[in-house]
Short mmCIF file of C-alpha atoms in Angstrom, two decimals:
data_model
loop_
_atom_site.label_atom_id
_atom_site.label_comp_id
_atom_site.label_asym_id
_atom_site.label_seq_id
_atom_site.Cartn_x
_atom_site.Cartn_y
_atom_site.Cartn_z
CA MET A 1 0.09 0.08 0.10
CA LYS A 2 2.74 2.32 0.85
CA CYS A 3 4.76 1.52 -2.52
CA TYR A 4 1.41 2.16 -4.07
CA LEU A 5 0.79 5.60 -2.64
CA GLU A 6 4.53 6.68 -2.90
CA HIS A 7 4.06 5.77 -7.02
CA LYS A 8 0.86 7.60 -7.16
CA ILE A 9 2.38 10.87 -5.21
CA SER A 10 5.30 10.45 -7.69
CA SER A 11 3.06 10.26 -10.67
CA ARG A 12 1.42 13.85 -9.42
CA ILE A 13 4.51 15.49 -9.02
CA GLN A 14 5.58 14.65 -12.30
CA SER A 15 2.27 15.76 -13.98
CA LEU A 16 2.21 19.11 -11.39
CA SER A 17 5.70 19.99 -12.50
CA THR A 18 5.10 19.47 -16.33
CA ARG A 19 2.35 21.61 -15.96
CA LEU A 20 3.83 24.27 -14.10
CA LEU A 21 7.56 24.41 -15.81
CA GLY A 22 6.73 22.64 -19.11
CA ARG A 23 5.31 26.09 -20.97
CA PHE A 24 9.20 27.42 -20.44
CA GLY A 25 11.03 24.93 -21.31
CA LEU A 26 11.93 22.85 -18.20
CA SER A 27 11.65 19.20 -17.03
CA VAL A 28 11.72 17.61 -13.57
CA SER A 29 13.22 14.47 -12.49
CA VAL A 30 12.60 12.66 -9.12
CA GLN A 31 15.06 9.88 -8.39
CA THR A 32 13.02 8.95 -4.93
CA VAL A 33 9.55 9.21 -3.50
CA ARG A 34 9.20 8.46 0.48
CA LEU A 35 6.20 8.58 2.84
CA LEU A 36 7.72 9.07 5.93
CA GLY A 37 4.86 9.45 8.53
CA LEU A 38 0.70 10.29 7.66
CA ARG A 39 1.98 13.92 6.64
CA LYS A 40 5.59 13.77 5.86
CA LEU A 41 7.10 13.51 2.50
CA LEU A 42 10.37 13.13 1.23
CA LEU A 43 11.87 13.87 -2.30
CA SER A 44 15.72 12.92 -2.77
CA ASN A 45 17.83 14.17 -6.11
CA VAL A 46 15.31 16.39 -7.72
CA VAL A 47 16.83 17.88 -10.66
CA ILE A 48 15.32 20.22 -13.01
CA THR A 49 17.04 20.19 -17.12
CA SER A 50 16.63 22.80 -19.64
CA ARG A 51 14.85 22.56 -23.41
CA GLU A 52 18.42 21.46 -24.04
CA GLN A 53 18.87 18.73 -21.32
CA LYS A 54 21.01 20.71 -19.24
CA GLU A 55 21.06 20.50 -15.39
CA ILE A 56 20.37 23.81 -14.06
CA VAL A 57 19.21 22.75 -10.60
CA ARG A 58 19.67 20.10 -8.21
CA VAL A 59 18.37 19.39 -4.85
CA GLU A 60 19.85 17.07 -2.76
CA ARG A 61 16.27 16.25 -0.49
CA ILE A 62 13.34 17.84 0.08
CA ILE A 63 11.28 17.49 2.84
CA PHE A 64 7.37 17.87 3.20
CA LYS A 65 5.61 18.76 6.63
CA LEU A 66 1.48 19.66 5.88
CA SER A 67 -1.06 19.40 8.83
CA LEU A 68 -4.72 21.18 8.92
CA TRP A 69 -5.52 22.82 12.27
CA GLN A 70 -8.31 24.91 13.62
CA SER A 71 -8.17 28.59 15.05
CA ILE A 72 -10.80 30.94 16.12
CA THR A 73 -10.11 32.81 12.56
CA GLY A 74 -11.12 29.12 10.98
CA GLY A 75 -9.55 25.86 9.82
CA TRP A 76 -5.34 26.40 8.44
CA LEU A 77 -3.38 24.41 6.09
CA VAL A 78 0.27 24.88 7.68
CA GLY A 79 3.08 23.04 6.14
CA GLU A 80 7.39 23.23 6.64
CA ILE A 81 9.56 22.29 3.53
CA MET A 82 13.20 21.56 4.14
CA VAL A 83 15.29 22.00 1.34
CA GLU A 84 18.94 20.84 1.81
CA HIS A 85 21.41 21.26 -0.78
CA PHE A 86 20.72 23.26 -3.18
CA SER A 87 22.55 24.17 -6.21
CA THR A 88 22.25 25.54 -9.88
CA ASN A 89 23.70 26.98 -12.78
CA TRP A 90 21.18 28.14 -14.13
CA GLU A 91 22.38 31.64 -15.68
CA ILE A 92 18.69 33.71 -15.16
CA ILE A 93 19.88 33.07 -11.43
CA ALA A 94 23.88 33.11 -11.25
CA LYS A 95 26.64 33.91 -13.86
CA LYS A 96 28.57 31.30 -11.82
CA LYS A 97 27.83 28.18 -9.85
CA PHE A 98 25.93 28.98 -7.01
CA ALA A 99 24.76 27.07 -4.05
CA LEU A 100 22.51 27.03 -0.48
CA SER A 101 23.28 24.45 1.89
CA ASP A 102 19.72 24.78 3.85
CA ILE A 103 16.25 26.37 3.11
CA LEU A 104 13.66 26.44 5.52
CA ILE A 105 9.57 27.46 3.72
CA THR A 106 7.09 27.59 6.72
CA LEU A 107 3.73 28.50 5.72
CA GLY A 108 -0.08 29.00 6.83
CA VAL A 109 -2.70 29.17 4.94
CA ASN A 110 -7.01 29.77 4.99
CA ARG A 111 -9.17 31.20 3.18
CA LYS A 112 -8.81 34.70 3.87
CA ASN A 113 -4.62 34.85 4.97
CA ALA A 114 -1.38 33.27 4.35
CA THR A 115 2.07 33.54 5.77
CA ILE A 116 5.21 32.26 4.17
CA HIS A 117 8.48 32.67 5.52
CA ILE A 118 11.62 31.89 4.36
CA GLU A 119 15.10 31.48 5.81
CA ALA A 120 18.25 30.55 4.44
CA ASN A 121 21.67 31.21 5.83
CA GLU A 122 20.17 33.75 8.26
CA ILE A 123 18.37 35.83 5.39
CA MET A 124 14.98 36.15 6.19
CA LEU A 125 12.07 36.65 4.42
CA ILE A 126 8.36 36.98 5.66
CA VAL A 127 4.96 37.26 3.13
CA GLN A 128 1.91 37.88 4.82
CA THR A 129 -1.41 38.41 2.58
CA GLN A 130 -4.60 39.76 4.05
CA ARG A 131 -8.43 39.42 1.78
CA LYS A 132 -10.81 42.13 3.01
CA ALA A 133 -13.23 43.99 1.09
CA GLY A 134 -12.74 43.16 -2.06
CA GLN A 135 -8.86 44.03 -1.70
CA ILE A 136 -5.61 42.21 -1.03
CA LYS A 137 -2.87 43.43 1.04
CA VAL A 138 0.86 41.95 1.06
CA PHE A 139 3.07 42.38 4.00
CA SER A 140 6.59 41.86 3.58
CA GLU A 141 9.90 41.99 5.50
CA LEU A 142 13.75 41.00 4.65
CA SER A 143 16.21 41.08 6.98
CA LEU A 144 19.26 40.73 5.56
CA ASN A 145 22.58 39.54 7.57
CA TRP A 146 25.21 40.91 6.11
CA ASP A 147 28.24 38.86 6.67
CA LYS A 148 26.26 36.05 5.74
CA TYR A 149 25.27 37.59 2.38
CA ILE A 150 28.79 38.20 2.02
CA SER A 151 29.09 34.64 2.39
CA ILE A 152 26.84 33.10 0.39
CA MET A 153 27.18 35.36 -2.82
CA GLY A 154 30.83 33.60 -3.04
CA ASP A 155 32.21 33.76 -6.52
CA ASN A 156 28.97 35.84 -7.46
CA LEU A 157 30.08 38.42 -5.61
CA ILE A 158 31.04 41.55 -8.47
CA PHE A 159 32.04 44.38 -5.96
CA SER A 160 34.88 42.38 -4.58
CA HIS A 161 35.09 45.91 -2.05
CA LEU A 162 31.99 44.70 -0.46
CA GLN A 163 33.96 41.77 0.86
CA ASN A 164 35.74 43.94 3.38
CA PHE A 165 32.86 45.40 5.11
CA TYR A 166 31.46 43.60 8.16
CA SER A 167 28.79 43.87 10.42
CA ASP A 168 26.29 41.75 12.80
CA ILE A 169 23.02 43.98 12.77
CA PRO A 170 20.75 42.69 9.67
CA LEU A 171 19.49 45.56 7.42
CA LEU A 172 15.61 45.49 7.43
CA ILE A 173 13.23 46.03 4.78
CA ASN A 174 9.33 46.71 4.84
CA ALA A 175 6.83 46.88 2.45
CA ILE A 176 2.81 47.12 2.22
CA LEU A 177 1.26 46.50 -1.15
CA ALA A 178 -2.78 46.55 -1.96
CA TYR A 179 -4.33 44.76 -4.90
CA ALA A 180 -7.64 45.56 -6.06
CA LYS A 181 -9.61 42.07 -6.23
CA ASN A 182 -8.61 40.76 -10.00
CA SER A 183 -5.93 43.32 -10.52
CA ALA A 184 -2.50 42.34 -11.09
CA GLN A 185 -0.98 45.82 -10.22
CA PRO A 186 -0.96 47.53 -6.88
CA VAL A 187 -3.45 50.05 -6.45
CA TRP A 188 -1.52 51.27 -2.91
CA PHE A 189 2.17 51.05 -1.90
CA ASN A 190 4.56 51.95 1.06
CA ALA A 191 7.99 51.00 1.67
CA SER A 192 10.51 51.61 4.68
CA ILE A 193 13.81 50.45 4.97
CA LYS A 194 15.51 50.54 8.48
CA ALA A 195 19.14 51.01 8.54
CA ASP A 196 19.25 53.64 11.33
CA ASP A 197 20.90 50.30 13.86
CA PHE A 198 22.81 48.83 10.92
CA GLU A 199 26.51 49.36 11.28
CA LEU A 200 29.65 48.24 8.89
CA THR A 201 33.02 48.50 9.67
CA HIS A 202 36.01 48.66 7.51
CA GLU A 203 39.20 46.91 7.78
CA ASN A 204 40.87 50.09 6.11
CA SER A 205 38.28 52.36 7.41
CA VAL A 206 37.32 53.61 4.10
CA GLN A 207 34.40 56.27 3.60
CA VAL A 208 31.78 55.99 0.86
CA ASP A 209 30.89 59.38 0.07
CA LYS A 210 30.28 61.49 -2.54
CA GLN A 211 34.20 61.64 -3.80
CA PHE A 212 34.76 57.46 -3.17
CA LEU A 213 31.89 57.72 -6.19
CA LEU A 214 33.68 60.59 -8.01
CA ASN A 215 36.90 58.99 -7.77
CA THR A 216 35.32 55.17 -8.98
CA LEU A 217 33.63 57.19 -12.07
CA PHE A 218 36.97 58.78 -13.10
CA ALA A 219 38.70 55.43 -12.83
CA LYS A 220 36.36 53.21 -14.63
CA HIS A 221 35.23 56.14 -17.32
CA GLY A 222 38.49 58.36 -17.46
CA GLY A 223 40.78 58.80 -20.11
CA SER A 224 39.97 59.39 -24.06
CA TYR A 225 35.92 58.49 -23.24
CA PHE A 226 35.55 60.53 -19.90
CA THR A 227 37.21 63.92 -19.14
CA ALA A 228 37.33 66.50 -15.79
CA GLU A 229 36.25 69.10 -18.11
CA GLY A 230 33.52 67.20 -19.63
CA TYR A 231 31.95 66.67 -15.72
CA ILE A 232 28.98 68.75 -14.91
CA PRO A 233 28.18 69.98 -11.50
CA TYR A 234 24.60 69.16 -10.51
CA LYS A 235 23.72 73.16 -10.06
CA THR A 236 24.15 73.64 -13.37
CA ILE A 237 22.12 71.27 -14.92
CA PRO A 238 18.60 72.62 -16.72
CA GLU A 239 15.71 72.02 -14.34
CA HIS A 240 13.90 70.57 -17.65
CA VAL A 241 16.42 67.84 -18.86
CA ALA A 242 16.39 66.75 -14.73
CA ASN A 243 12.82 66.77 -14.52
CA ALA A 244 12.55 64.80 -17.79
CA VAL A 245 14.73 62.39 -16.95
CA ILE A 246 13.56 61.79 -13.66
CA CYS A 247 10.09 61.18 -15.02
CA THR A 248 11.29 58.78 -17.76
CA GLU A 249 13.34 56.82 -16.09
CA ASP A 250 12.73 56.87 -12.25
CA PRO A 251 9.17 58.66 -11.55
CA ASN A 252 9.68 57.83 -7.80
CA PHE A 253 13.42 59.33 -7.18
CA GLY A 254 12.37 61.50 -5.21
CA ILE A 255 10.71 59.24 -2.14
CA HIS A 256 11.92 56.15 -3.02
CA LYS A 257 14.91 55.01 -0.53
CA GLY A 258 17.49 53.80 -3.15
CA ILE A 259 15.24 50.69 -4.85
CA ASP A 260 11.61 51.06 -5.81
CA LEU A 261 9.38 48.03 -4.42
CA TYR A 262 6.48 49.07 -6.59
CA GLY A 263 8.28 48.71 -9.50
CA ILE A 264 10.19 45.59 -8.40
CA ASP A 265 6.50 44.35 -7.70
CA LEU A 266 5.48 44.64 -11.32
CA ALA A 267 9.04 44.01 -12.81
CA LEU A 268 8.79 40.16 -11.03
CA LEU A 269 5.13 39.47 -12.40
CA ALA A 270 6.15 40.35 -15.86
CA ASN A 271 9.74 38.51 -15.64
CA PHE A 272 7.69 35.34 -13.93
CA ASN A 273 5.41 35.09 -16.68
CA SER A 274 8.02 35.66 -19.46
CA MET A 275 10.87 33.63 -17.58
CA LYS A 276 13.56 36.38 -18.71
CA PHE A 277 14.57 39.45 -17.35
CA GLU A 278 12.44 42.06 -19.80
CA ARG A 279 11.66 44.54 -16.92
CA GLY A 280 14.47 45.30 -14.73
CA ALA A 281 12.54 48.01 -12.18
CA SER A 282 15.89 49.68 -12.21
CA THR A 283 15.82 53.22 -10.01
CA ILE A 284 18.07 55.83 -11.01
CA THR A 285 20.42 55.16 -7.63
CA MET A 286 20.44 51.08 -9.17
CA GLN A 287 21.59 52.48 -12.54
CA LEU A 288 24.21 54.35 -11.04
CA VAL A 289 25.33 51.34 -8.76
CA ARG A 290 25.42 49.17 -11.75
CA ASN A 291 28.14 51.32 -14.07
CA LEU A 292 30.51 52.16 -11.28
CA PHE A 293 30.79 48.80 -9.98
CA LEU A 294 29.07 46.04 -11.53
CA ASN A 295 28.30 44.95 -14.72
CA HIS A 296 25.05 44.48 -17.16
CA ASP A 297 24.51 40.48 -16.79
CA LYS A 298 20.73 39.81 -16.40
CA ASN A 299 20.68 37.21 -13.47
CA ILE A 300 18.95 37.23 -10.32
CA LEU A 301 22.20 37.35 -7.99
CA ARG A 302 23.72 40.39 -9.83
CA LYS A 303 20.33 42.09 -9.10
CA VAL A 304 19.99 41.61 -5.86
CA GLU A 305 23.91 42.87 -5.59
CA GLU A 306 22.57 45.87 -7.42
CA CYS A 307 19.34 46.45 -4.64
CA VAL A 308 21.52 45.89 -1.52
CA ILE A 309 24.50 49.05 -2.82
CA ALA A 310 21.73 50.90 -3.92
CA LEU A 311 20.13 50.50 -0.01
CA LEU A 312 23.72 50.94 1.12
CA ILE A 313 24.37 54.37 -0.85
CA GLU A 314 20.81 55.98 0.32
CA ASN A 315 20.42 54.58 3.36
CA TYR A 316 23.69 54.06 5.25
CA PHE A 317 26.26 56.05 3.01
CA LYS A 318 23.54 59.16 2.99
CA ILE A 319 24.62 59.86 -0.68
CA GLU A 320 21.94 62.67 -1.08
CA LYS A 321 19.78 62.50 -4.46
CA GLU A 322 21.14 65.55 -6.00
CA ASP A 323 24.40 64.03 -5.87
CA ILE A 324 23.01 60.61 -7.32
CA LEU A 325 21.48 62.55 -9.74
CA GLU A 326 24.72 64.32 -10.94
CA LEU A 327 26.77 61.28 -10.80
CA TYR A 328 24.01 59.19 -13.12
CA LEU A 329 23.91 61.93 -15.88
CA ASN A 330 27.65 62.33 -16.16
CA LEU A 331 28.22 58.79 -16.38
CA ILE A 332 25.24 57.03 -18.48
CA GLU A 333 26.02 55.90 -22.31
CA PHE A 334 24.18 57.79 -24.80
CA ALA A 335 26.40 56.30 -27.87
CA PRO A 336 29.40 54.01 -28.73
CA ASN A 337 32.28 55.31 -26.01
CA VAL A 338 30.17 58.68 -25.56
CA TYR A 339 29.08 58.93 -21.70
CA GLY A 340 27.29 61.43 -20.09
CA LEU A 341 25.03 64.83 -21.06
CA HIS A 342 28.03 66.90 -21.94
CA HIS A 343 29.66 64.85 -24.85
CA ALA A 344 26.10 63.86 -25.52
CA SER A 345 24.56 67.23 -26.22
CA LEU A 346 27.66 68.00 -28.21
CA LEU A 347 27.17 64.74 -30.31
CA TYR A 348 23.55 64.87 -30.82
CA PHE A 349 22.50 68.80 -31.18
CA GLY A 350 25.91 70.29 -31.63
CA LYS A 351 25.40 72.58 -28.90
CA PRO A 352 26.44 72.48 -24.52
CA TYR A 353 23.29 70.94 -22.18
CA SER A 354 22.45 74.64 -20.63
CA GLU A 355 20.95 75.52 -24.17
CA LEU A 356 18.52 72.28 -24.83
CA SER A 357 14.84 72.42 -25.54
CA LEU A 358 12.66 70.45 -23.65
CA THR A 359 11.90 68.81 -26.85
CA GLU A 360 15.84 67.86 -27.00
CA SER A 361 15.41 66.89 -23.52
CA LEU A 362 13.14 64.44 -24.39
CA VAL A 363 15.05 62.83 -27.32
CA LEU A 364 18.02 62.20 -25.15
CA THR A 365 15.65 60.28 -22.41
CA TYR A 366 14.30 58.18 -25.06
CA ILE A 367 18.36 57.49 -25.62
CA ILE A 368 18.92 56.34 -22.32
CA PRO A 369 17.64 52.67 -22.25
CA ARG A 370 18.82 51.98 -25.90
CA PRO A 371 22.40 54.17 -26.44
CA LYS A 372 23.68 51.83 -29.21
CA HIS A 373 20.49 50.41 -30.73
CA PHE A 374 19.33 54.61 -31.31
CA TYR A 375 22.53 55.98 -32.49
CA GLU A 376 22.44 53.35 -35.70
CA ALA A 377 18.99 54.07 -35.87
CA LEU A 378 19.51 57.67 -36.27
CA LEU A 379 22.20 57.34 -38.36
CA LEU A 380 19.68 55.17 -41.31
CA LYS A 381 16.89 57.53 -40.00
CA THR A 382 14.05 54.21 -39.54
CA GLU A 383 10.75 54.89 -40.02
CA GLN A 384 10.27 52.82 -36.74
CA LEU A 385 12.50 55.11 -34.90
CA GLN A 386 10.74 57.89 -36.02
CA LYS A 387 7.38 57.09 -34.78
CA ASN A 388 8.94 55.74 -31.81
CA LEU A 389 10.64 58.78 -30.32
CA HIS A 390 7.57 60.45 -31.79
CA LEU A 391 5.36 58.58 -29.35
CA HIS A 392 7.90 59.05 -26.65
CA ILE A 393 8.17 62.87 -26.81
CA GLN A 394 4.21 63.01 -26.51
CA ARG A 395 3.80 60.49 -24.13
CA TYR A 396 6.27 62.07 -21.86
CA ALA A 397 5.45 65.56 -22.58
CA ARG A 398 1.89 64.96 -21.13
CA ILE A 399 3.28 63.40 -18.23
CA MET A 400 5.38 66.09 -17.04
CA LEU A 401 2.39 68.80 -17.94
CA ARG A 402 0.08 66.49 -15.47
CA LYS A 403 2.66 66.52 -13.13
CA GLY A 404 3.13 70.33 -13.27
CA LEU A 405 7.07 70.08 -13.85
CA ILE A 406 6.66 72.35 -17.47
CA MET A 407 4.31 74.94 -18.14
CA TYR A 408 1.36 74.58 -20.78
CA SER A 409 3.50 77.11 -23.05
CA ASP A 410 6.29 74.40 -22.85
CA TYR A 411 4.08 71.82 -23.77
CA ASN A 412 2.92 73.72 -27.02
CA SER A 413 6.75 74.51 -27.68
CA ILE A 414 7.48 70.44 -28.52
CA SER A 415 8.70 70.41 -32.16
CA SER A 416 7.65 67.86 -34.83
CA THR A 417 10.80 68.61 -36.78
CA ILE A 418 14.24 68.05 -34.96
CA VAL A 419 17.35 69.88 -35.83
CA PHE A 420 20.23 67.25 -34.68
CA SER A 421 23.90 68.09 -35.52
CA SER A 422 25.34 68.18 -39.09
CA GLN A 423 26.31 64.61 -38.90
CA PHE A 424 22.25 62.96 -37.93
CA GLY A 425 20.82 66.14 -40.03
CA VAL A 426 16.86 66.80 -39.35
CA ILE A 427 14.35 64.27 -38.48
CA MET A 428 10.04 65.16 -38.93
CA LEU A 429 8.09 63.58 -36.33
#
């Protein structure tokens, strides 16, 4: 009888995993299924393979414990999942091999509420959901132990300077999101990051401040592509240029604390549905971190490192928003080997950045996510570029008007004729 049940459970697991992962080209195999008791199940040697039959995830043991119990709030399904010796070569997770010894997941679910607690190497995530009055609220808290984080990142840590910091106090991140019934996008959001009691020590007493970031900027992008003479102080950046960049790249720049959890929530949903990094939810702070310290690899651990450094930049090292925006506008790439607003304005419009019109500023914001593609398309003056550029300018001009960032006279001054420098000519939108 026990063997029969184990066979049935194994078949159901295989069927369920095929339905869940098959559309992503993934398959699951389980070497052994064992019933260890009435409510306890053991899976051993669980392997996930790609469409090309490449092993991308291996778990030595998974132990499930499930039970039902009654409380004053109704019946609850309570469970515990212990994942032992998790390892992966999956490029969507990590560039290099990544492993965790133990992951403990506990959960409790009833008709209106659910709680999930995930713990691995003293990094803890708690997520609670409540259903009430046609609305779903999601409460989450992440507790990050710095030393353990550095340890589990291992060879996947890109900014090795972080290895020289130590801390015994966890960094806490809290978020609350509210969803209307049958809606995939939050209708209300709030978040807080507790870094006041968090303290890092460095064996060489390195001070991470604006000058440290400037030194990193010049060390990484100095020379023929970037010079001190081309560096733009924040106070000289035209207001409509700064507003256009914030509006298009990071609308919550003034209120978030380095990461925009609202944007991350939407990006996670989109990426899960496609199993690709289609949306990154990068704030201006995160983009600055990526360009200064990291790389452009698309995997979860690189994104996590980006988020962690962005949190430290704003919450622990207390780098001012104006300094972050200043560094960002001097760092971002606008064309092959062309960095920063100063050089971009000269390249594309043959004029100083201080003379950029609102239309030209919005053109530059269109370039930021796609500098190489834009440069090539502009040389060819493709029809698709003209269409996309027109839609971008109109959309964000309306948003800036609605937010009170520009006047009606500014909005009416938007031109359908864009005069580029002699290298590129004129485009009619």
